[in-house]
PDB file of C-alpha atoms in Angstrom:
ATOM      1  CA  MET U  86       9.819  33.320  24.293  1.00 52.00           C
ATOM      2  CA  ASN U  87      10.162  32.276  20.656  1.00 55.00           C
ATOM      3  CA  ASN U  88      13.596  30.788  21.340  1.00 60.00           C
ATOM      4  CA  ILE U  89      12.174  28.724  24.202  1.00 62.00           C
ATOM      5  CA  ILE U  90       9.491  27.320  21.882  1.00 58.00           C
ATOM      6  CA  VAL U  91      12.135  26.513  19.244  1.00 56.00           C
ATOM      7  CA  TYR U  92      14.270  24.633  21.780  1.00 59.00           C
ATOM      8  CA  LEU U  93      11.237  22.726  23.071  1.00 67.00           C
ATOM      9  CA  ILE U  94      10.301  21.644  19.542  1.00 62.00           C
ATOM     10  CA  ILE U  95      13.893  20.608  18.812  1.00 64.00           C
ATOM     11  CA  PHE U  96      13.977  18.631  22.079  1.00 66.00           C
ATOM     12  CA  LEU U  97      10.738  16.875  21.099  1.00 73.00           C
ATOM     13  CA  THR U  98      12.061  16.000  17.634  1.00 74.00           C
ATOM     14  CA  ARG U  99      15.224  14.547  19.166  1.00 73.00           C
ATOM     15  CA  LEU U 100      13.132  12.508  21.566  1.00 73.00           C
ATOM     16  CA  ILE U 101      11.113  11.091  18.667  1.00 77.00           C
ATOM     17  CA  SER U 102      14.317  10.130  16.838  1.00 75.00           C
ATOM     18  CA  ILE U 103      15.279   7.619  19.550  1.00 78.00           C
ATOM     19  CA  ILE U 104      11.888   5.859  19.524  1.00 80.00           C
ATOM     20  CA  PRO U 105      11.775   2.638  17.431  1.00 83.00           C
ATOM     21  CA  ARG U 106      10.101   3.293  14.061  1.00 82.00           C
ATOM     22  CA  ASN U 107       7.542   0.491  14.379  1.00 81.00           C
ATOM     23  CA  PHE U 108       6.469   1.752  17.796  1.00 82.00           C
ATOM     24  CA  PHE U 109       6.030   5.268  16.431  1.00 84.00           C
ATOM     25  CA  ILE U 110       3.951   4.399  13.374  1.00 80.00           C
ATOM     26  CA  ASN U 111       1.822   1.732  15.090  1.00 82.00           C
ATOM     27  CA  ASN U 112       1.156   3.501  18.386  1.00 82.00           C
ATOM     28  CA  PHE U 113      -2.565   4.272  18.689  1.00 79.00           C
ATOM     29  CA  PHE U 114      -2.151   7.575  20.527  1.00 81.00           C
ATOM     30  CA  ILE U 115       0.601   8.864  18.237  1.00 79.00           C
ATOM     31  CA  LYS U 116      -1.531   8.020  15.189  1.00 81.00           C
ATOM     32  CA  LYS U 117      -4.522   9.836  16.670  1.00 84.00           C
ATOM     33  CA  ILE U 118      -2.453  12.951  17.399  1.00 82.00           C
ATOM     34  CA  PHE U 119      -1.152  13.101  13.836  1.00 80.00           C
ATOM     35  CA  GLU U 120      -4.553  12.296  12.340  1.00 81.00           C
ATOM     36  CA  ILE U 121      -5.921  15.365  14.126  1.00 83.00           C
ATOM     37  CA  GLY U 122      -2.935  17.407  12.925  1.00 79.00           C
ATOM     38  CA  LEU U 123      -3.463  16.204   9.349  1.00 83.00           C
ATOM     39  CA  LYS U 124      -7.194  16.982   9.313  1.00 85.00           C
ATOM     40  CA  LYS U 125      -6.822  20.217   7.336  1.00 87.00           C
ATOM     41  CA  ARG U 126      -4.190  18.724   5.031  1.00 92.00           C
ATOM     42  CA  ARG U 127      -6.347  15.659   4.440  1.00 95.00           C
ATOM     43  CA  LYS U 128      -8.894  17.882   2.703  1.00 96.00           C
ATOM     44  CA  ILE U 129      -6.173  19.209   0.361  1.00 97.00           C
ATOM     45  CA  ILE U 130      -4.822  15.695  -0.224  1.00 98.00           C
ATOM     46  CA  SER U 131      -8.305  14.511  -1.159  1.00 98.00           C
ATOM     47  CA  ALA U 132      -8.910  17.477  -3.484  1.00 98.00           C
ATOM     48  CA  ASN U 133      -5.629  16.914  -5.356  1.00 98.00           C
ATOM     49  CA  ILE U 134      -6.159  13.169  -5.713  1.00 99.00           C
ATOM     50  CA  ASN U 135      -9.768  13.570  -6.874  1.00 98.00           C
ATOM     51  CA  HIS U 136      -8.659  16.194  -9.417  1.00 98.00           C
ATOM     52  CA  CYS U 137      -5.725  14.169 -10.777  1.00 98.00           C
ATOM     53  CA  PHE U 138      -7.460  10.790 -10.817  1.00 98.00           C
ATOM     54  CA  SER U 139     -11.017  11.652 -11.835  1.00 96.00           C
ATOM     55  CA  ASP U 140     -10.945   8.573 -14.096  1.00 96.00           C
ATOM     56  CA  LYS U 141     -10.624   6.284 -11.061  1.00 97.00           C
ATOM     57  CA  ASP U 142     -13.604   5.208  -8.971  1.00 97.00           C
ATOM     58  CA  SER U 143     -14.230   6.821  -5.573  1.00 97.00           C
ATOM     59  CA  LYS U 144     -13.192   3.682  -3.671  1.00 98.00           C
ATOM     60  CA  TRP U 145      -9.746   3.736  -5.313  1.00 98.00           C
ATOM     61  CA  ARG U 146      -9.310   7.450  -4.622  1.00 98.00           C
ATOM     62  CA  ASP U 147     -10.478   7.185  -1.003  1.00 98.00           C
ATOM     63  CA  LYS U 148      -7.991   4.385  -0.413  1.00 98.00           C
ATOM     64  CA  LEU U 149      -5.161   6.481  -1.847  1.00 98.00           C
ATOM     65  CA  VAL U 150      -6.105   9.372   0.464  1.00 97.00           C
ATOM     66  CA  LYS U 151      -6.007   7.017   3.464  1.00 95.00           C
ATOM     67  CA  ASP U 152      -2.744   5.396   2.341  1.00 97.00           C
ATOM     68  CA  THR U 153      -1.154   8.825   1.858  1.00 97.00           C
ATOM     69  CA  CYS U 154      -2.157   9.923   5.366  1.00 94.00           C
ATOM     70  CA  ASP U 155      -0.845   6.658   6.846  1.00 92.00           C
ATOM     71  CA  GLU U 156       2.402   6.996   4.893  1.00 94.00           C
ATOM     72  CA  SER U 157       2.739  10.572   6.144  1.00 93.00           C
ATOM     73  CA  ILE U 158       3.090   9.342   9.733  1.00 90.00           C
ATOM     74  CA  GLY U 159       6.008   7.089   8.807  1.00 91.00           C
ATOM     75  CA  ALA U 160       7.519   9.930   6.776  1.00 93.00           C
ATOM     76  CA  ILE U 161       7.364  12.246   9.793  1.00 90.00           C
ATOM     77  CA  PHE U 162       9.502   9.739  11.688  1.00 91.00           C
ATOM     78  CA  ASP U 163      11.993   9.263   8.844  1.00 94.00           C
ATOM     79  CA  ASN U 164      12.373  12.966   8.097  1.00 94.00           C
ATOM     80  CA  ASN U 165      12.787  13.669  11.788  1.00 91.00           C
ATOM     81  CA  LEU U 166      15.544  11.054  11.791  1.00 92.00           C
ATOM     82  CA  ALA U 167      17.223  12.973   8.962  1.00 94.00           C
ATOM     83  CA  TRP U 168      17.218  16.119  11.102  1.00 92.00           C
ATOM     84  CA  ASN U 169      18.500  14.519  14.302  1.00 91.00           C
ATOM     85  CA  ALA U 170      20.349  11.253  13.710  1.00 91.00           C
ATOM     86  CA  THR U 171      24.118  10.948  13.707  1.00 93.00           C
ATOM     87  CA  THR U 172      25.977  10.362  10.454  1.00 95.00           C
ATOM     88  CA  LYS U 173      26.760   6.852  11.696  1.00 95.00           C
ATOM     89  CA  LYS U 174      23.041   6.135  12.090  1.00 93.00           C
ATOM     90  CA  ILE U 175      22.201   7.431   8.595  1.00 96.00           C
ATOM     91  CA  LYS U 176      25.036   5.375   7.085  1.00 97.00           C
ATOM     92  CA  SER U 177      23.594   2.259   8.727  1.00 96.00           C
ATOM     93  CA  LEU U 178      20.304   2.574   6.819  1.00 96.00           C
ATOM     94  CA  ASP U 179      19.693   0.097   4.022  1.00 97.00           C
ATOM     95  CA  TYR U 180      19.686   2.126   0.805  1.00 98.00           C
ATOM     96  CA  LYS U 181      20.899   2.019  -2.767  1.00 98.00           C
ATOM     97  CA  ILE U 182      21.662   4.803  -5.242  1.00 98.00           C
ATOM     98  CA  ARG U 183      21.377   4.548  -9.007  1.00 98.00           C
ATOM     99  CA  GLY U 184      22.978   7.207 -11.171  1.00 99.00           C
ATOM    100  CA  ILE U 185      25.444   8.550  -8.587  1.00 98.00           C
ATOM    101  CA  GLU U 186      28.102   8.424 -11.314  1.00 98.00           C
ATOM    102  CA  LEU U 187      26.396  11.439 -12.924  1.00 99.00           C
ATOM    103  CA  LEU U 188      27.213  13.552  -9.866  1.00 99.00           C
ATOM    104  CA  ASP U 189      30.696  12.034  -9.631  1.00 98.00           C
ATOM    105  CA  GLU U 190      31.440  13.026 -13.227  1.00 98.00           C
ATOM    106  CA  ALA U 191      30.046  16.540 -12.760  1.00 98.00           C
ATOM    107  CA  LYS U 192      32.198  17.057  -9.679  1.00 97.00           C
ATOM    108  CA  LYS U 193      35.263  15.757 -11.495  1.00 98.00           C
ATOM    109  CA  ASN U 194      34.691  18.338 -14.251  1.00 98.00           C
ATOM    110  CA  ASN U 195      33.721  21.114 -11.802  1.00 97.00           C
ATOM    111  CA  MET U 196      30.321  21.409 -13.476  1.00 98.00           C
ATOM    112  CA  GLY U 197      27.354  22.751 -11.550  1.00 98.00           C
ATOM    113  CA  VAL U 198      24.273  20.563 -11.155  1.00 99.00           C
ATOM    114  CA  LEU U 199      20.679  21.725 -10.833  1.00 99.00           C
ATOM    115  CA  LEU U 200      19.140  18.659  -9.212  1.00 99.00           C
ATOM    116  CA  LEU U 201      15.361  18.757  -9.573  1.00 99.00           C
ATOM    117  CA  PHE U 202      13.286  16.693  -7.169  1.00 98.00           C
ATOM    118  CA  ARG U 203       9.588  16.012  -6.799  1.00 98.00           C
ATOM    119  CA  HIS U 204       8.109  16.656  -3.373  1.00 97.00           C
ATOM    120  CA  ASN U 205       7.901  13.115  -2.068  1.00 97.00           C
ATOM    121  CA  LEU U 206       7.054  12.516   1.584  1.00 97.00           C
ATOM    122  CA  TYR U 207      10.636  11.538   2.425  1.00 97.00           C
ATOM    123  CA  ILE U 208      12.473  14.489   0.892  1.00 96.00           C
ATOM    124  CA  GLU U 209      14.369  15.402   4.085  1.00 96.00           C
ATOM    125  CA  LEU U 210      15.724  11.874   4.478  1.00 97.00           C
ATOM    126  CA  SER U 211      16.596  11.628   0.788  1.00 98.00           C
ATOM    127  CA  ALA U 212      18.704  14.799   1.037  1.00 98.00           C
ATOM    128  CA  ARG U 213      20.462  13.541   4.181  1.00 98.00           C
ATOM    129  CA  ILE U 214      21.380  10.240   2.525  1.00 98.00           C
ATOM    130  CA  LEU U 215      22.581  11.978  -0.640  1.00 98.00           C
ATOM    131  CA  SER U 216      24.744  14.308   1.461  1.00 98.00           C
ATOM    132  CA  LEU U 217      26.786  11.276   2.558  1.00 98.00           C
ATOM    133  CA  HIS U 218      28.100  11.098  -1.006  1.00 98.00           C
ATOM    134  CA  HIS U 219      28.222  14.706  -2.210  1.00 98.00           C
ATOM    135  CA  GLU U 220      28.157  18.228  -0.809  1.00 98.00           C
ATOM    136  CA  ILE U 221      24.785  19.714  -1.688  1.00 98.00           C
ATOM    137  CA  HIS U 222      23.009  23.052  -1.378  1.00 98.00           C
ATOM    138  CA  ALA U 223      19.255  23.623  -1.498  1.00 98.00           C
ATOM    139  CA  MET U 224      16.747  26.223  -2.631  1.00 95.00           C
ATOM    140  CA  GLU U 225      13.845  26.718  -0.241  1.00 93.00           C
ATOM    141  CA  ARG U 226      10.780  28.858   0.272  1.00 88.00           C
ATOM    142  CA  PRO U 227      11.214  30.232   3.814  1.00 86.00           C
ATOM    143  CA  ASN U 228       8.317  29.332   6.103  1.00 84.00           C
ATOM    144  CA  ASN U 229       5.922  32.099   7.078  1.00 82.00           C
ATOM    145  CA  SER U 230       6.375  31.149  10.736  1.00 81.00           C
ATOM    146  CA  LYS U 231       9.730  32.293  12.133  1.00 83.00           C
ATOM    147  CA  ILE U 232       9.608  29.517  14.734  1.00 79.00           C
ATOM    148  CA  ILE U 233       9.041  26.748  12.183  1.00 81.00           C
ATOM    149  CA  GLN U 234      11.668  28.295   9.903  1.00 84.00           C
ATOM    150  CA  LYS U 235      14.267  28.115  12.689  1.00 84.00           C
ATOM    151  CA  VAL U 236      13.451  24.468  13.389  1.00 81.00           C
ATOM    152  CA  GLN U 237      13.542  23.599   9.664  1.00 85.00           C
ATOM    153  CA  GLU U 238      16.795  25.444   9.146  1.00 87.00           C
ATOM    154  CA  LYS U 239      18.524  23.678  12.028  1.00 87.00           C
ATOM    155  CA  GLY U 240      17.348  20.295  10.770  1.00 88.00           C
ATOM    156  CA  ARG U 241      18.074  20.856   7.092  1.00 93.00           C
ATOM    157  CA  LEU U 242      21.587  22.133   7.690  1.00 92.00           C
ATOM    158  CA  LYS U 243      22.425  18.581   8.774  1.00 92.00           C
ATOM    159  CA  SER U 244      22.021  17.655   5.104  1.00 95.00           C
ATOM    160  CA  VAL U 245      22.980  20.719   3.083  1.00 96.00           C
ATOM    161  CA  GLU U 246      25.788  23.246   3.136  1.00 95.00           C
ATOM    162  CA  ASN U 247      23.389  26.173   2.992  1.00 94.00           C
ATOM    163  CA  LEU U 248      19.780  27.088   2.258  1.00 96.00           C
ATOM    164  CA  ILE U 249      19.116  29.572  -0.533  1.00 96.00           C
ATOM    165  CA  PRO U 250      15.839  31.540  -0.416  1.00 93.00           C
ATOM    166  CA  ASN U 251      13.939  30.954  -3.656  1.00 89.00           C
ATOM    167  CA  SER U 252      14.034  34.691  -4.316  1.00 88.00           C
ATOM    168  CA  ASP U 253      17.856  34.750  -4.369  1.00 94.00           C
ATOM    169  CA  ILE U 254      18.404  33.743  -7.995  1.00 94.00           C
ATOM    170  CA  ASN U 255      21.771  35.534  -8.205  1.00 95.00           C
ATOM    171  CA  ASN U 256      23.225  33.335  -5.450  1.00 96.00           C
ATOM    172  CA  LEU U 257      21.866  30.249  -7.206  1.00 97.00           C
ATOM    173  CA  ILE U 258      23.569  31.248 -10.456  1.00 97.00           C
ATOM    174  CA  GLU U 259      26.876  31.945  -8.718  1.00 98.00           C
ATOM    175  CA  LEU U 260      26.899  28.583  -6.923  1.00 98.00           C
ATOM    176  CA  LEU U 261      26.145  26.682 -10.124  1.00 98.00           C
ATOM    177  CA  ARG U 262      28.913  28.511 -11.963  1.00 98.00           C
ATOM    178  CA  ASN U 263      31.241  27.431  -9.153  1.00 98.00           C
ATOM    179  CA  GLY U 264      30.425  23.765  -9.693  1.00 98.00           C
ATOM    180  CA  LYS U 265      27.970  23.223  -6.812  1.00 98.00           C
ATOM    181  CA  ILE U 266      25.020  20.814  -6.617  1.00 99.00           C
ATOM    182  CA  ILE U 267      21.698  22.560  -5.924  1.00 98.00           C
ATOM    183  CA  LEU U 268      18.481  20.798  -4.913  1.00 98.00           C
ATOM    184  CA  TYR U 269      15.409  22.471  -6.396  1.00 98.00           C
ATOM    185  CA  GLY U 270      11.750  21.418  -6.089  1.00 97.00           C
ATOM    186  CA  PRO U 271       9.788  22.662  -9.144  1.00 96.00           C
ATOM    187  CA  ASP U 272       6.463  20.873  -8.596  1.00 96.00           C
ATOM    188  CA  GLN U 273       4.523  23.551  -6.728  1.00 93.00           C
ATOM    189  CA  ASP U 274       2.413  26.532  -7.755  1.00 94.00           C
ATOM    190  CA  TYR U 275       4.756  29.459  -7.039  1.00 88.00           C
ATOM    191  CA  ARG U 276       2.347  32.040  -8.505  1.00 82.00           C
ATOM    192  CA  ASN U 277       5.000  34.168 -10.173  1.00 78.00           C
ATOM    193  CA  LYS U 278       5.785  35.525 -13.624  1.00 80.00           C
ATOM    194  CA  ARG U 279       8.441  32.851 -14.122  1.00 90.00           C
ATOM    195  CA  SER U 280       5.743  30.171 -14.467  1.00 95.00           C
ATOM    196  CA  ILE U 281       3.657  29.026 -17.423  1.00 96.00           C
ATOM    197  CA  VAL U 282       0.429  27.052 -17.735  1.00 96.00           C
ATOM    198  CA  SER U 283       1.107  23.376 -18.336  1.00 97.00           C
ATOM    199  CA  THR U 284      -0.639  20.132 -17.387  1.00 98.00           C
ATOM    200  CA  PHE U 285      -0.259  17.720 -14.488  1.00 98.00           C
ATOM    201  CA  PHE U 286      -2.181  14.450 -14.793  1.00 98.00           C
ATOM    202  CA  GLY U 287      -4.160  16.092 -17.571  1.00 97.00           C
ATOM    203  CA  GLN U 288      -5.180  19.088 -15.449  1.00 98.00           C
ATOM    204  CA  LYS U 289      -4.026  22.659 -16.057  1.00 97.00           C
ATOM    205  CA  CYS U 290      -1.533  24.017 -13.533  1.00 97.00           C
ATOM    206  CA  LEU U 291       1.251  26.577 -13.217  1.00 96.00           C
ATOM    207  CA  THR U 292       4.746  25.151 -13.687  1.00 97.00           C
ATOM    208  CA  THR U 293       7.891  27.119 -12.945  1.00 96.00           C
ATOM    209  CA  THR U 294      10.364  27.665 -15.793  1.00 96.00           C
ATOM    210  CA  VAL U 295      13.172  28.885 -13.520  1.00 95.00           C
ATOM    211  CA  PRO U 296      15.180  25.642 -13.925  1.00 97.00           C
ATOM    212  CA  PHE U 297      15.013  26.023 -17.721  1.00 98.00           C
ATOM    213  CA  SER U 298      16.282  29.620 -17.596  1.00 97.00           C
ATOM    214  CA  ILE U 299      18.973  28.932 -14.991  1.00 97.00           C
ATOM    215  CA  THR U 300      20.321  25.964 -16.929  1.00 98.00           C
ATOM    216  CA  LYS U 301      20.556  28.078 -20.090  1.00 98.00           C
ATOM    217  CA  ILE U 302      22.308  30.919 -18.222  1.00 98.00           C
ATOM    218  CA  THR U 303      24.853  28.776 -16.352  1.00 98.00           C
ATOM    219  CA  ASN U 304      25.270  25.854 -18.762  1.00 97.00           C
ATOM    220  CA  CYS U 305      25.000  23.550 -15.740  1.00 98.00           C
ATOM    221  CA  ASN U 306      23.890  19.925 -15.739  1.00 98.00           C
ATOM    222  CA  LEU U 307      20.159  19.330 -15.305  1.00 99.00           C
ATOM    223  CA  PHE U 308      19.430  16.128 -13.398  1.00 99.00           C
ATOM    224  CA  TYR U 309      16.343  14.617 -11.772  1.00 99.00           C
ATOM    225  CA  PHE U 310      16.466  13.146  -8.261  1.00 99.00           C
ATOM    226  CA  ASP U 311      13.922  10.556  -7.191  1.00 98.00           C
ATOM    227  CA  PHE U 312      13.395   8.654  -3.954  1.00 98.00           C
ATOM    228  CA  PHE U 313      11.259   5.704  -2.852  1.00 98.00           C
ATOM    229  CA  ARG U 314      10.772   3.868   0.391  1.00 97.00           C
ATOM    230  CA  ASN U 315      10.616   0.192  -0.423  1.00 95.00           C
ATOM    231  CA  GLU U 316      10.090  -2.628   2.053  1.00 88.00           C
ATOM    232  CA  GLY U 317      13.192  -2.509   4.239  1.00 82.00           C
ATOM    233  CA  CYS U 318      15.195  -0.385   1.792  1.00 94.00           C
ATOM    234  CA  TYR U 319      15.371   3.182   0.464  1.00 98.00           C
ATOM    235  CA  GLU U 320      16.009   3.767  -3.221  1.00 98.00           C
ATOM    236  CA  LEU U 321      17.597   6.917  -4.674  1.00 98.00           C
ATOM    237  CA  ILE U 322      17.658   7.464  -8.441  1.00 99.00           C
ATOM    238  CA  ILE U 323      19.486  10.217 -10.347  1.00 99.00           C
ATOM    239  CA  SER U 324      18.894  10.708 -14.073  1.00 99.00           C
ATOM    240  CA  ASP U 325      19.891  13.196 -16.766  1.00 98.00           C
ATOM    241  CA  ILE U 326      16.953  15.284 -18.062  1.00 98.00           C
ATOM    242  CA  SER U 327      18.895  17.765 -20.199  1.00 97.00           C
ATOM    243  CA  SER U 328      16.882  16.591 -23.226  1.00 96.00           C
ATOM    244  CA  THR U 329      13.912  18.624 -21.894  1.00 95.00           C
ATOM    245  CA  LEU U 330      15.510  21.987 -22.729  1.00 96.00           C
ATOM    246  CA  ASP U 331      14.160  22.659 -26.240  1.00 96.00           C
ATOM    247  CA  SER U 332      11.785  25.364 -24.991  1.00 97.00           C
ATOM    248  CA  LYS U 333      10.064  26.503 -21.799  1.00 97.00           C
ATOM    249  CA  GLU U 334       6.823  24.831 -22.873  1.00 97.00           C
ATOM    250  CA  PHE U 335       8.569  21.571 -23.741  1.00 98.00           C
ATOM    251  CA  PHE U 336      10.500  21.655 -20.461  1.00 98.00           C
ATOM    252  CA  ALA U 337       7.341  22.136 -18.363  1.00 98.00           C
ATOM    253  CA  LYS U 338       5.517  19.370 -20.241  1.00 98.00           C
ATOM    254  CA  LYS U 339       8.351  16.834 -19.972  1.00 98.00           C
ATOM    255  CA  LEU U 340       9.115  17.685 -16.341  1.00 98.00           C
ATOM    256  CA  ASN U 341       5.508  17.104 -15.298  1.00 98.00           C
ATOM    257  CA  GLU U 342       5.424  13.856 -17.266  1.00 98.00           C
ATOM    258  CA  LYS U 343       8.579  12.724 -15.467  1.00 98.00           C
ATOM    259  CA  ILE U 344       7.042  13.534 -12.091  1.00 99.00           C
ATOM    260  CA  GLU U 345       3.792  11.766 -13.039  1.00 99.00           C
ATOM    261  CA  GLU U 346       5.802   8.674 -13.985  1.00 98.00           C
ATOM    262  CA  SER U 347       7.506   8.719 -10.575  1.00 98.00           C
ATOM    263  CA  ILE U 348       4.252   9.242  -8.683  1.00 99.00           C
ATOM    264  CA  LEU U 349       2.485   6.331 -10.365  1.00 98.00           C
ATOM    265  CA  LYS U 350       5.101   3.914  -9.016  1.00 98.00           C
ATOM    266  CA  LYS U 351       4.117   4.733  -5.412  1.00 98.00           C
ATOM    267  CA  PRO U 352       1.355   7.370  -5.398  1.00 99.00           C
ATOM    268  CA  GLN U 353       0.954   7.247  -1.609  1.00 98.00           C
ATOM    269  CA  GLN U 354       4.515   8.575  -1.216  1.00 98.00           C
ATOM    270  CA  TYR U 355       3.889  11.847  -3.048  1.00 99.00           C
ATOM    271  CA  LEU U 356       3.343  15.090  -1.134  1.00 98.00           C
ATOM    272  CA  TRP U 357      -0.273  15.709  -2.117  1.00 98.00           C
ATOM    273  CA  HIS U 358      -0.515  18.105   0.836  1.00 96.00           C
ATOM    274  CA  HIS U 359       0.042  21.374  -1.105  1.00 95.00           C
ATOM    275  CA  ARG U 360      -2.409  23.293  -3.292  1.00 96.00           C
ATOM    276  CA  ARG U 361      -0.878  22.322  -6.642  1.00 97.00           C
ATOM    277  CA  PHE U 362      -3.804  23.816  -8.589  1.00 97.00           C
ATOM    278  CA  LYS U 363      -4.445  26.947  -6.520  1.00 96.00           C
ATOM    279  CA  SER U 364      -4.017  29.291  -9.515  1.00 95.00           C
ATOM    280  CA  GLN U 365      -5.892  27.338 -12.180  1.00 94.00           C
ATOM    281  CA  LYS U 366      -8.556  25.573 -10.113  1.00 95.00           C
ATOM    282  CA  PRO U 367      -8.750  27.158  -6.628  1.00 95.00           C
ATOM    283  CA  GLU U 368     -12.362  26.091  -6.077  1.00 97.00           C
ATOM    284  CA  ILE U 369     -11.412  22.424  -5.594  1.00 97.00           C
ATOM    285  CA  TYR U 370      -9.963  23.378  -2.197  1.00 97.00           C
ATOM    286  CA  ASP U 371     -13.152  25.068  -0.918  1.00 90.00           C
TER     287      ASP U 371
END
């Protein structure tokens, strides 16, 4: 039965991928369906935005919540495209990459790369586009639902060579020592002993220090991967953040500052949908 559900979901996602983007994001019924689906997440989005931007007036914050929910619908289409479109279709997208020479140089020298990304709404598409230029691997937290995990896995393997469970640190180390590029998203509350208390938009939160430790162990490159959807064009940016490695505390501080800087460029494109402050301020989600 589970396999039947998986195939039905995959069929639906493929069907969506052939619909014109403008029709999908502007269709009244499609918007209503996703608005209902986002109802629970909207509460989390609002809590995060209110917590991070308490200095802004309520009108500004309410608009950002609405803009984020609207942007999420377009992101669903684009990420679905990443999971289902042909390579030819992805190549035809209008995009530009800055900093790709950093990955080129690392590959030339057979140096591993830990490529940190913030959870923007278009992360699946960003990985698919990047995979046109370099072979990449990715760390992930397996979904609690086996059905959703199967669908995610099938879609994500269009972009990456393999998916590494976030508990499999030994495999991560081995791949980096063998010169591989690993995508890693550090901007969530993982609630483990490898995290420290830092700040995000001036609010206390848990920040993982795994990238710091892994970089020290493997001597790999530490880069930051950013992505924006601009009008008619996607922008990918890769930068070197190895200067953040003085200490775990300094790393966490500078990483969060880097992510804040990215968010402020297009705050409606950040994934505000997760409980970023669930350890330090759980009551904001009540």
